[in-house]
């Protein structure tokens, strides 16, 4: 039950009443909650006045609630003491934060906002930050670095969602408080890593698609499917093969310190091996010119087999220009000069090219 508020006369008549000191932390009960302020009954020490800005965000008060406040000014002109709930919570919060940090404990936070650098957090009355680089594989916004709007959209999706983290750094003097989701899950990831080996088949969810491949979350572990490991076909754009949120099955081809290298194509037989069995040296084949380079042209001679016509097969001298010999996407007849099955290379010559004489 709330104590009766005393008048200034009662206070002045009292004996042994301890005077409030600026910076002191006091406890009282809410007398009234108004639009711009809250009054707090401090018993023999009078009435405290708390401006709205000193209550703190997400703090809902009702008459009779017990509150802890910090004394900002022990005596205003109206006889009240100026109090701050926010400062008291922050002071008390720093003590809790330091204890959690020293013990390397896992704590729960709820971000209240985001920017492109990470998530904004208020924990125990203290403002803090969770950088993008400290997010788990599940939450890291793996998109092209130039797509800043998409990064922010991914981070905004994490606002108001509880997250388990560890305190990465804290310094009360500089008001620095940094959180890490990675640190909170690293022990579990280490145990998970210990169960995996190269050659294992794993399932995961695509978390990001970039120019050089796709990132996959495998039970909290980040994996990368390089563009060269997406398909046996030549992949120009990974987005044509995988999408964010898609479930994929992949083979582990290497295990790094904190990431898996994965392959989707190695779960299927290499069609190149089957198709090259139908080919032999000296055979005439038709193909489509797919790329023209300064050193020759690449030709698609079957769905899975691409071969090279080297510039040396186009004529004598150093002034031969492949772009004058070939047109992109044209079909021509060629002769197979060599098949290197181990190196997965096939060399061609123009079908109409005359044999060199000794």
Short mmCIF file of C-alpha atoms in Angstrom, two decimals, residues 142 208-210 212-218 221-227 229-230 250-254 256 259-264:
data_model
loop_
_atom_site.label_atom_id
_atom_site.label_comp_id
_atom_site.label_asym_id
_atom_site.label_seq_id
_atom_site.Cartn_x
_atom_site.Cartn_y
_atom_site.Cartn_z
CA UNK A 142 23.98 -11.95 -47.72
CA UNK A 208 21.87 -14.92 -50.06
CA UNK A 209 22.72 -14.98 -53.75
CA UNK A 210 25.66 -12.94 -55.05
CA UNK A 212 30.10 -15.41 -57.22
CA UNK A 213 27.65 -17.94 -55.79
CA UNK A 214 25.09 -18.62 -53.07
CA UNK A 215 25.31 -18.61 -49.26
CA UNK A 216 23.53 -21.38 -47.39
CA UNK A 217 22.59 -21.77 -43.73
CA UNK A 218 23.32 -25.35 -42.64
CA UNK A 221 26.76 -22.91 -40.06
CA UNK A 222 27.40 -20.76 -43.08
CA UNK A 223 28.15 -22.51 -46.33
CA UNK A 224 29.09 -21.17 -49.75
CA UNK A 225 28.21 -22.76 -53.06
CA UNK A 226 30.65 -21.14 -55.47
CA UNK A 227 29.26 -20.32 -58.91
CA UNK A 229 29.80 -25.64 -58.06
CA UNK A 230 26.16 -24.80 -58.76
CA UNK A 250 24.75 -30.09 -51.23
CA UNK A 251 28.00 -31.97 -50.76
CA UNK A 252 30.74 -30.67 -48.46
CA UNK A 253 33.89 -30.25 -50.55
CA UNK A 254 35.99 -28.44 -47.92
CA UNK A 256 37.27 -23.93 -43.41
CA UNK A 259 32.48 -21.92 -43.18
CA UNK A 260 31.66 -24.88 -45.38
CA UNK A 261 32.44 -25.00 -49.09
CA UNK A 262 29.58 -26.79 -50.79
CA UNK A 263 28.73 -28.26 -54.17
CA UNK A 264 25.33 -28.99 -55.65
#
